[in-house]
Amino acid sequence: MSSDFFTNKTILKILDHYQSAWALSHLLSLSAWDSEVYMPEKGTKYRGIAQAKTQTLIQNIVLDSNFQELIKKADDENLNIYEESIIRLLKRETKFYKSLPAKFLEEFEHTTSRALLSWRKAKEQDNFDLFSDDLSKIILLSRQKADYLGYESHKYNALLDQYEEGSSVEELDVYFEDVVKFIEELLKKIVNSDNYKSSHPLSNTEYPIELAKTLNLNILKILKYDPGKISLDISSHPFSEGLSTDDSRITTRYEGFDIARTITSTIHEYGHALYFLQHQEAFNTTPLYTGYSLGLHESQSRFFENHIGRSKEFINKLSPLLHKLSRDYEKFDANEFYKYFNLVTPSLIRVESDEVTYHGHIYIRYSIEKKLINGEIEAKDVPEVWNKHYEEVLGVTPKTNQEGCLQDIHWSMGAIGYFPTYSQGTVFAAAINERIAEDIGNMSDLIHEGKIDVIQKWLFQNIHQYGATYIFEELSKKLTGEKFVTEPWKRYLSNKYSDIYNIID
Ligand code: MG
């Protein structure tokens, strides 16, 4: 599979061998997508077993002694940046599979497929006890996982590093202190402004679901999506799955009211999907397609969701489409829709939260995970600790666990250490916005003129094409000349919300 990107003979042998592992992980992704979208509820048990066995097959392929010899050999050879990254990613995969015994991985897989069911039931019935034992087991397994993987100073570091290479408690403690302090100050100014309203009538306005489905497709058209490469389905937790540069799946959900929710999640997932589609085609069957940074991925989804989807110019375009939903929507003009889509109010549910308070939700989850993995608290303590943190950070207290600690699917999937990437990706999206302004013009003008394809091309050239070639930190440096900083994000939020709420400093 020689290409402009890979020429080293040892690398070519490696990529040839890796194709079997890729094929299995491609099908695992498809199976994960199916589990969320189409699989009947009772299919979970055997799907879990099949996924665990497939995982073991991948492990065997990666740990194969001939393959490992080739990785060692290539590591000493003269490689280009893409080839070097392939070795970096394969060494990471090797470390993962070498450290974690097959038996442990199977146990993890079984536990999480059972937990997915118990979490769903617990959430539906608002009964934390139904999930408590499985969560406890997941925490135990996660601590064990950290021990197997190895870490410096904090057990939690081993888990953070899985989702974001190099991420650590040391770095994130400093990051969140900065971010939370900023949003607390901004929130105070917003809430104290004369224009402040804590709710908007559109948040409770109903819509016909069939019309909303058409609306979402029309929004994807404005975003210049390729219907031959992207499908839009429904799932209880919106997500996206990239299968190749020709096949990206996105899902959304329809609550039947508060139309902004389904719209913003569709646009969000589109951002992920486009990233997957715009990798170099030669990367498809290589670790450069699958080994991505979650923070970078999230920067793409949040860039589309916030910097395009929640912009004045985009909402101007959306306004006539919203009017078609029902008479209730005809009463509002573009300016009102803009206020509605950018309503800031401390709330309980992360996925429905605004751009300002969003980071408070992530910080809370981060703090609780850190304590759970340290052993400072146990699974059974989660509801109480959760509610206390919400009161302290956002000034709101959940009345039920359904709208509290049971809201998100991640823990049931064993994804601990994942959440900080949401915040960091969101913050990085603002740096991208500033770079685009320097290179090709103001985002507002580009959106107003319908030049979404120009924005997409910039994203391809500067970010998407590289796949997993660079880690977050490196790409940030390449793009902005400095390591990841929060200033562009602070400028963006200050400007935008000073304007909306008429805040004068
Ligand atoms: Mg996302």
Coordinates of C-alpha atoms and ligand atoms in Angstrom, one line a residue:
M1 CA 0.0 0.0 0.0
S2 CA 2.8 2.4 -0.9
S3 CA 1.7 6.1 -1.1
D4 CA 3.3 9.5 -0.8
F5 CA 3.0 9.2 2.9
F6 CA 4.6 5.8 3.6
T7 CA 7.7 4.7 1.8
N8 CA 9.9 3.0 4.3
K9 CA 9.9 -0.8 3.6
T10 CA 9.6 -1.9 7.2
I11 CA 6.6 0.5 7.7
L12 CA 5.0 -0.9 4.6
K13 CA 5.3 -4.4 6.0
I14 CA 3.9 -3.1 9.3
L15 CA 0.9 -1.5 7.6
D16 CA 0.2 -4.7 5.7
H17 CA 0.1 -6.7 8.9
Y18 CA -1.9 -4.1 10.7
Q19 CA -4.8 -4.3 8.1
S20 CA -6.2 -7.3 9.9
A21 CA -6.3 -5.4 13.2
W22 CA -7.8 -2.4 11.5
A23 CA -10.5 -4.6 9.8
L24 CA -11.5 -6.0 13.2
S25 CA -11.6 -2.6 14.8
H26 CA -13.6 -1.2 11.9
L27 CA -16.2 -3.9 12.5
L28 CA -16.1 -3.2 16.2
S29 CA -17.0 0.4 15.5
L30 CA -19.8 -0.7 13.3
S31 CA -21.0 -3.0 16.0
A32 CA -20.8 -0.3 18.7
W33 CA -22.8 2.0 16.4
D34 CA -25.4 -0.7 15.9
S35 CA -25.7 -1.4 19.7
E36 CA -26.7 2.2 20.2
V37 CA -28.9 2.7 17.1
Y38 CA -30.6 -0.6 16.0
M39 CA -29.8 -3.5 18.2
P40 CA -32.8 -4.8 20.2
E41 CA -32.3 -4.2 23.9
K42 CA -31.9 -7.9 24.7
G43 CA -29.0 -8.3 22.2
T44 CA -26.6 -6.9 24.7
K45 CA -25.3 -10.1 26.3
Y46 CA -24.0 -11.9 23.2
R47 CA -22.9 -8.6 21.6
G48 CA -20.8 -8.1 24.7
I49 CA -19.2 -11.5 24.3
A50 CA -18.6 -11.0 20.6
Q51 CA -17.0 -7.7 21.2
A52 CA -14.8 -9.0 24.0
K53 CA -13.6 -11.9 21.7
T54 CA -12.9 -9.5 18.8
Q55 CA -10.9 -7.3 21.2
T56 CA -8.8 -10.4 22.1
L57 CA -8.2 -11.1 18.4
I58 CA -6.9 -7.6 17.9
Q59 CA -4.7 -8.0 21.0
N60 CA -3.2 -11.2 19.4
I61 CA -2.5 -9.4 16.1
V62 CA -0.8 -6.5 17.8
L63 CA 1.3 -8.6 20.2
D64 CA 2.4 -11.1 17.5
S65 CA 6.1 -11.5 17.8
N66 CA 7.0 -10.9 14.2
F67 CA 4.9 -7.7 14.2
Q68 CA 6.6 -6.6 17.4
E69 CA 10.0 -7.3 15.7
L70 CA 9.0 -5.0 12.8
I71 CA 8.0 -2.2 15.1
K72 CA 11.4 -2.4 16.9
K73 CA 13.2 -2.5 13.6
A74 CA 11.3 0.5 12.2
D75 CA 11.9 2.5 15.4
D76 CA 15.7 2.5 14.6
E77 CA 15.2 3.5 10.9
N78 CA 15.0 6.9 9.2
L79 CA 11.3 7.7 9.1
N80 CA 9.2 10.7 8.0
I81 CA 6.7 12.3 10.4
Y82 CA 3.8 10.1 9.4
E83 CA 5.8 6.9 9.7
E84 CA 7.1 8.1 13.1
S85 CA 3.6 8.6 14.3
I86 CA 2.6 5.2 13.2
I87 CA 5.3 3.8 15.4
R88 CA 4.4 6.1 18.3
L89 CA 0.7 4.9 18.1
L90 CA 1.6 1.2 17.7
K91 CA 3.9 1.4 20.8
R92 CA 1.0 2.9 22.7
E93 CA -1.3 0.1 21.5
T94 CA 1.4 -2.5 22.4
K95 CA 1.8 -1.0 25.9
F96 CA -2.0 -1.2 26.4
Y97 CA -2.3 -4.8 25.3
K98 CA 0.9 -6.0 27.0
S99 CA -0.1 -4.4 30.3
L100 CA -3.7 -5.6 30.3
P101 CA -4.1 -9.4 30.5
A102 CA -6.7 -10.8 28.1
K103 CA -8.7 -12.0 31.0
F104 CA -8.9 -8.5 32.5
L105 CA -10.0 -7.1 29.1
E106 CA -12.8 -9.7 28.9
E107 CA -13.9 -9.0 32.4
F108 CA -13.9 -5.3 31.7
E109 CA -16.0 -5.8 28.5
H110 CA -18.5 -8.1 30.3
T111 CA -18.9 -5.7 33.2
T112 CA -19.5 -2.7 31.0
S113 CA -22.0 -4.4 28.7
R114 CA -23.9 -5.4 31.9
A115 CA -23.5 -1.9 33.3
L116 CA -24.9 -0.3 30.2
L117 CA -28.2 -2.1 30.9
S118 CA -28.2 -1.4 34.7
W119 CA -27.4 2.2 34.1
R120 CA -30.3 2.5 31.6
K121 CA -32.7 1.0 34.0
A122 CA -31.4 3.0 37.0
K123 CA -31.8 6.2 34.9
E124 CA -35.3 5.3 33.7
Q125 CA -36.5 4.4 37.2
D126 CA -34.4 7.1 38.9
N127 CA -33.0 4.5 41.2
F128 CA -29.2 4.8 41.7
D129 CA -29.1 1.5 43.7
L130 CA -29.8 -0.4 40.4
F131 CA -26.4 0.9 39.0
S132 CA -24.4 1.2 42.2
D133 CA -22.9 -2.3 42.3
D134 CA -21.9 -2.2 38.6
L135 CA -20.4 1.2 39.0
S136 CA -18.5 0.0 42.0
K137 CA -17.1 -2.8 40.0
I138 CA -16.1 -0.4 37.1
I139 CA -14.3 1.8 39.6
L140 CA -12.4 -1.2 41.0
L141 CA -11.5 -2.4 37.5
S142 CA -10.4 1.1 36.5
R143 CA -8.1 1.3 39.5
Q144 CA -6.7 -2.1 38.5
K145 CA -6.3 -0.9 35.0
A146 CA -4.3 2.1 36.2
D147 CA -2.1 -0.3 38.1
Y148 CA -1.5 -2.5 35.1
L149 CA -0.8 0.5 32.8
G150 CA 1.5 2.2 35.3
Y151 CA 1.6 5.9 36.3
E152 CA 3.5 8.6 38.0
S153 CA 2.1 10.4 41.1
H154 CA -1.6 9.8 40.4
K155 CA -3.5 6.6 39.5
Y156 CA -6.0 8.8 37.6
N157 CA -3.1 9.9 35.2
A158 CA -3.0 6.4 33.7
L159 CA -6.7 6.7 32.8
L160 CA -6.5 10.3 31.5
D161 CA -3.5 9.4 29.3
Q162 CA -5.7 6.8 27.5
Y163 CA -7.9 9.5 26.1
E164 CA -5.5 12.3 25.7
E165 CA -1.8 11.4 25.3
G166 CA 0.2 13.1 28.1
S167 CA -2.8 14.5 30.0
S168 CA -2.3 14.5 33.8
V169 CA -3.9 15.6 37.1
E170 CA -1.0 18.1 37.5
E171 CA -1.9 19.9 34.3
L172 CA -5.7 19.6 34.6
D173 CA -5.8 21.0 38.2
V174 CA -4.1 24.1 36.9
Y175 CA -6.3 24.2 33.8
F176 CA -9.6 23.9 35.7
E177 CA -8.6 26.4 38.3
D178 CA -8.1 29.0 35.5
V179 CA -11.2 28.0 33.6
V180 CA -13.6 27.7 36.5
K181 CA -12.5 31.1 37.9
F182 CA -13.1 32.7 34.6
I183 CA -16.6 31.3 34.1
E184 CA -17.6 32.1 37.6
E185 CA -16.7 35.8 37.1
L186 CA -18.3 36.0 33.7
L187 CA -21.5 34.2 34.9
K188 CA -21.8 36.8 37.7
K189 CA -21.6 39.6 35.2
I190 CA -24.2 38.0 33.0
V191 CA -26.6 37.2 35.8
N192 CA -26.3 40.7 37.2
S193 CA -26.9 42.4 33.8
D194 CA -30.1 44.3 33.1
N195 CA -30.8 42.0 30.1
Y196 CA -30.6 38.8 32.0
K197 CA -33.4 36.3 31.8
S198 CA -32.9 32.8 33.3
S199 CA -35.3 31.1 30.8
H200 CA -36.6 31.5 27.3
P201 CA -40.2 30.5 26.2
L202 CA -38.7 28.5 23.3
S203 CA -37.1 26.1 25.8
N204 CA -40.5 24.7 26.4
T205 CA -42.0 25.1 23.0
E206 CA -43.0 21.8 21.3
Y207 CA -42.2 20.8 17.7
P208 CA -43.4 18.0 15.4
I209 CA -40.6 15.4 15.3
E210 CA -41.1 14.6 11.6
L211 CA -40.6 18.2 10.7
A212 CA -37.5 18.4 12.9
K213 CA -36.0 15.5 11.1
T214 CA -36.3 17.4 7.8
L215 CA -35.0 20.5 9.5
N216 CA -31.8 18.6 10.6
L217 CA -31.2 17.4 7.1
N218 CA -31.6 20.9 5.8
I219 CA -29.1 22.1 8.3
L220 CA -26.7 19.5 7.2
K221 CA -27.2 20.8 3.7
I222 CA -26.3 24.4 4.8
L223 CA -23.2 22.8 6.3
K224 CA -22.5 21.2 2.9
Y225 CA -22.6 17.6 4.0
D226 CA -22.1 14.8 1.5
P227 CA -25.2 12.5 1.8
G228 CA -23.3 9.8 0.1
K229 CA -20.9 9.6 3.1
I230 CA -22.9 10.6 6.1
S231 CA -26.0 9.0 7.6
L232 CA -28.2 10.6 10.3
D233 CA -30.0 8.3 12.8
I234 CA -31.5 8.5 16.2
S235 CA -30.1 7.3 19.5
S236 CA -30.7 8.1 23.2
H237 CA -27.2 9.6 23.5
P238 CA -26.1 11.4 20.3
F239 CA -22.7 10.3 19.0
S240 CA -20.7 9.8 15.9
E241 CA -18.7 6.9 14.5
G242 CA -16.1 7.3 11.8
L243 CA -15.7 4.1 9.7
S244 CA -13.6 5.5 6.9
T245 CA -13.1 8.6 4.8
D246 CA -16.2 7.5 2.9
D247 CA -18.4 6.6 5.8
S248 CA -19.3 8.6 8.9
R249 CA -22.3 7.9 11.1
I250 CA -24.0 10.5 13.2
T251 CA -27.0 10.3 15.5
T252 CA -29.2 12.8 17.2
R253 CA -32.3 12.7 19.4
Y254 CA -35.7 14.3 19.4
E255 CA -37.3 15.3 22.7
G256 CA -40.3 16.9 21.0
F257 CA -39.6 20.3 22.7
D258 CA -36.7 22.7 23.0
I259 CA -35.6 22.4 19.4
A260 CA -32.1 23.8 20.0
R261 CA -31.1 20.5 21.6
T262 CA -31.6 18.3 18.6
I263 CA -30.1 21.0 16.3
T264 CA -27.0 21.7 18.3
S265 CA -26.3 18.0 18.8
T266 CA -26.7 17.3 15.1
I267 CA -24.3 20.1 14.2
H268 CA -21.9 18.9 17.0
E269 CA -21.8 15.4 15.6
Y270 CA -21.4 16.7 12.1
G271 CA -18.2 18.4 13.3
H272 CA -16.9 15.0 14.4
A273 CA -18.1 13.3 11.2
L274 CA -16.4 15.8 8.9
Y275 CA -13.1 15.3 10.8
F276 CA -13.3 11.6 10.2
L277 CA -14.1 12.1 6.5
Q278 CA -11.3 14.6 5.9
H279 CA -8.3 12.5 6.9
Q280 CA -5.9 11.7 4.2
E281 CA -7.3 8.7 2.2
A282 CA -4.0 6.8 2.6
F283 CA -4.6 6.8 6.4
N284 CA -7.8 4.8 6.3
T285 CA -6.5 1.4 7.3
T286 CA -3.7 2.7 9.5
P287 CA -3.3 3.7 13.1
L288 CA -3.4 7.3 11.9
Y289 CA -7.1 7.0 11.3
T290 CA -8.0 5.3 14.6
G291 CA -5.5 6.7 17.0
Y292 CA -6.9 10.2 17.3
S293 CA -6.8 12.7 20.1
L294 CA -10.2 13.0 21.8
G295 CA -9.5 16.7 22.6
L296 CA -8.8 17.5 19.0
H297 CA -11.8 15.6 17.9
E298 CA -14.0 17.5 20.3
S299 CA -12.5 20.8 19.2
Q300 CA -13.9 20.0 15.8
S301 CA -17.4 19.2 17.0
R302 CA -17.5 22.2 19.4
F303 CA -16.2 24.4 16.6
F304 CA -19.2 23.5 14.5
E305 CA -21.6 23.6 17.3
N306 CA -20.6 26.9 18.9
H307 CA -18.6 28.9 16.5
I308 CA -20.8 28.1 13.5
G309 CA -24.1 26.8 14.9
R310 CA -24.6 29.3 17.7
S311 CA -23.4 32.3 15.6
K312 CA -25.7 35.2 14.7
E313 CA -25.1 34.7 11.0
F314 CA -25.9 31.0 11.1
I315 CA -29.0 31.6 13.1
N316 CA -30.1 34.2 10.6
K317 CA -30.1 31.4 8.0
L318 CA -31.8 29.0 10.4
S319 CA -34.6 31.4 11.2
P320 CA -36.9 30.8 8.1
L321 CA -36.5 27.1 8.6
L322 CA -37.5 27.3 12.2
H323 CA -40.6 29.2 11.2
K324 CA -41.8 26.2 9.2
L325 CA -41.9 24.1 12.4
S326 CA -45.2 25.5 13.7
R327 CA -47.1 28.7 14.3
D328 CA -45.5 28.9 17.8
Y329 CA -42.2 29.5 16.1
E330 CA -43.4 32.1 13.7
K331 CA -43.8 34.5 16.7
F332 CA -40.0 34.8 17.0
D333 CA -37.5 36.5 14.8
A334 CA -33.8 35.7 14.2
N335 CA -32.7 38.0 17.0
E336 CA -34.9 36.1 19.5
F337 CA -33.7 32.7 18.2
Y338 CA -30.1 34.0 18.7
K339 CA -30.9 34.8 22.3
Y340 CA -32.6 31.4 22.8
F341 CA -29.6 29.5 21.3
N342 CA -27.2 31.4 23.5
L343 CA -29.2 31.5 26.7
V344 CA -26.8 31.3 29.7
T345 CA -28.3 29.7 32.8
P346 CA -26.7 27.4 35.4
S347 CA -28.5 24.0 34.9
L348 CA -28.2 20.4 35.8
I349 CA -27.7 18.6 32.4
R350 CA -24.3 18.9 30.7
V351 CA -25.5 18.2 27.2
E352 CA -28.1 21.0 27.4
S353 CA -25.8 23.5 29.1
D354 CA -24.7 26.8 27.5
E355 CA -21.2 27.7 26.4
V356 CA -20.3 29.4 29.7
T357 CA -21.5 27.0 32.4
Y358 CA -20.5 23.9 30.3
H359 CA -17.1 23.8 31.8
G360 CA -18.5 23.7 35.3
H361 CA -20.2 20.4 34.5
I362 CA -16.9 18.9 33.2
Y363 CA -15.0 20.2 36.2
I364 CA -17.4 18.5 38.6
R365 CA -17.2 15.2 36.8
Y366 CA -13.4 15.5 36.8
S367 CA -13.2 16.1 40.5
I368 CA -15.5 13.2 41.3
E369 CA -13.6 10.8 39.1
K370 CA -10.3 11.9 40.6
K371 CA -11.7 11.1 44.1
L372 CA -13.2 7.8 43.0
I373 CA -9.9 6.6 41.5
N374 CA -7.9 7.8 44.5
G375 CA -10.1 5.9 46.8
E376 CA -11.2 9.0 48.6
I377 CA -14.8 8.1 47.9
E378 CA -16.7 5.0 46.8
A379 CA -19.4 4.4 44.2
K380 CA -22.2 4.5 46.8
D381 CA -21.1 8.1 47.8
V382 CA -21.5 9.5 44.3
P383 CA -25.1 10.9 44.5
E384 CA -24.3 12.9 47.6
V385 CA -20.9 14.1 46.4
W386 CA -22.4 15.0 43.0
N387 CA -25.2 17.1 44.4
K388 CA -22.8 18.9 46.8
H389 CA -20.5 19.8 43.9
Y390 CA -23.4 21.1 41.8
E391 CA -24.5 23.4 44.6
E392 CA -20.9 24.7 45.1
V393 CA -19.9 25.2 41.5
L394 CA -23.1 26.0 39.7
G395 CA -25.5 26.9 42.5
V396 CA -28.1 24.3 41.5
T397 CA -29.0 21.0 43.2
P398 CA -30.5 18.0 41.4
K399 CA -33.8 16.8 42.8
T400 CA -33.3 13.3 41.3
N401 CA -30.3 11.2 40.3
Q402 CA -31.7 11.0 36.8
E403 CA -30.9 14.7 36.4
G404 CA -27.8 14.2 38.5
C405 CA -25.1 11.6 38.5
L406 CA -27.1 9.2 36.2
Q407 CA -27.3 11.6 33.3
D408 CA -24.4 10.5 31.2
I409 CA -23.6 7.1 29.7
H410 CA -19.8 7.3 30.0
W411 CA -19.2 5.6 33.4
S412 CA -21.3 2.6 32.4
M413 CA -19.0 2.2 29.4
G414 CA -16.0 2.3 31.7
A415 CA -14.9 5.6 30.1
I416 CA -13.3 7.2 33.1
G417 CA -10.8 10.0 32.3
Y418 CA -12.6 11.0 29.2
F419 CA -14.5 14.2 30.3
P420 CA -11.6 16.7 30.5
T421 CA -11.2 16.3 26.7
Y422 CA -14.7 17.9 26.3
S423 CA -13.6 21.0 28.0
Q424 CA -10.2 21.3 26.4
G425 CA -11.6 20.7 23.0
T426 CA -14.1 23.4 23.5
V427 CA -11.5 25.8 24.6
F428 CA -9.2 25.0 21.7
A429 CA -12.1 25.6 19.2
A430 CA -11.8 29.3 20.0
A431 CA -8.1 29.3 19.1
I432 CA -9.0 27.8 15.7
N433 CA -11.6 30.5 15.2
E434 CA -8.9 33.2 15.7
R435 CA -6.5 31.4 13.3
I436 CA -9.2 31.2 10.6
A437 CA -9.8 35.0 11.0
E438 CA -6.1 35.6 10.4
D439 CA -5.8 33.2 7.4
I440 CA -9.1 33.5 5.4
G441 CA -11.3 36.1 7.1
N442 CA -13.7 36.7 9.9
M443 CA -15.9 33.7 10.8
S444 CA -19.0 35.9 10.8
D445 CA -18.4 37.0 7.2
L446 CA -17.6 33.5 6.0
I447 CA -20.8 32.2 7.6
H448 CA -22.9 35.1 6.3
E449 CA -21.6 34.5 2.8
G450 CA -22.3 30.8 3.0
K451 CA -18.6 29.9 2.6
I452 CA -18.8 26.8 4.8
D453 CA -16.8 25.0 2.1
V454 CA -14.0 27.5 2.5
I455 CA -14.0 26.9 6.2
Q456 CA -14.0 23.1 5.6
K457 CA -11.1 23.4 3.3
W458 CA -9.1 25.3 5.9
L459 CA -9.9 22.7 8.4
F460 CA -8.7 20.0 6.0
Q461 CA -5.5 21.7 5.3
N462 CA -4.6 22.7 8.9
I463 CA -6.2 20.0 11.0
H464 CA -8.3 17.2 9.5
Q465 CA -5.9 15.8 7.0
Y466 CA -3.3 14.8 9.6
G467 CA -5.5 12.3 11.5
A468 CA -3.5 11.1 14.5
T469 CA -0.1 12.4 13.2
Y470 CA 0.2 15.0 15.9
I471 CA -0.8 14.9 19.5
F472 CA -3.0 17.7 20.8
E473 CA -0.1 19.7 22.3
E474 CA 1.9 19.4 19.0
L475 CA -1.0 20.5 16.8
S476 CA -1.8 23.4 19.0
K477 CA 1.9 24.5 18.7
K478 CA 1.9 24.0 15.0
L479 CA -1.4 26.0 14.6
T480 CA -1.0 28.8 17.1
G481 CA 2.8 28.9 17.8
E482 CA 2.2 28.1 21.4
K483 CA 1.2 25.3 23.6
F484 CA -2.5 25.0 24.5
V485 CA -3.7 28.2 26.1
T486 CA -7.1 29.5 27.3
E487 CA -6.8 33.2 26.2
P488 CA -8.5 32.9 22.8
W489 CA -11.5 31.2 24.5
K490 CA -11.7 33.9 27.2
R491 CA -11.7 36.6 24.5
Y492 CA -14.3 34.8 22.5
L493 CA -16.7 34.3 25.5
S494 CA -16.2 37.8 26.8
N495 CA -16.9 39.4 23.5
K496 CA -19.9 37.4 22.6
Y497 CA -21.7 37.5 25.9
S498 CA -20.8 41.2 26.6
D499 CA -22.6 41.9 23.4
I500 CA -25.6 39.7 24.1
Y501 CA -26.1 40.9 27.7
N502 CA -24.9 44.4 27.2
I503 CA -22.1 44.1 29.8
I504 CA -19.8 47.1 30.1
D505 CA -16.6 46.5 32.0
Ligands
MG1 MG -18.4 15.1 21.0

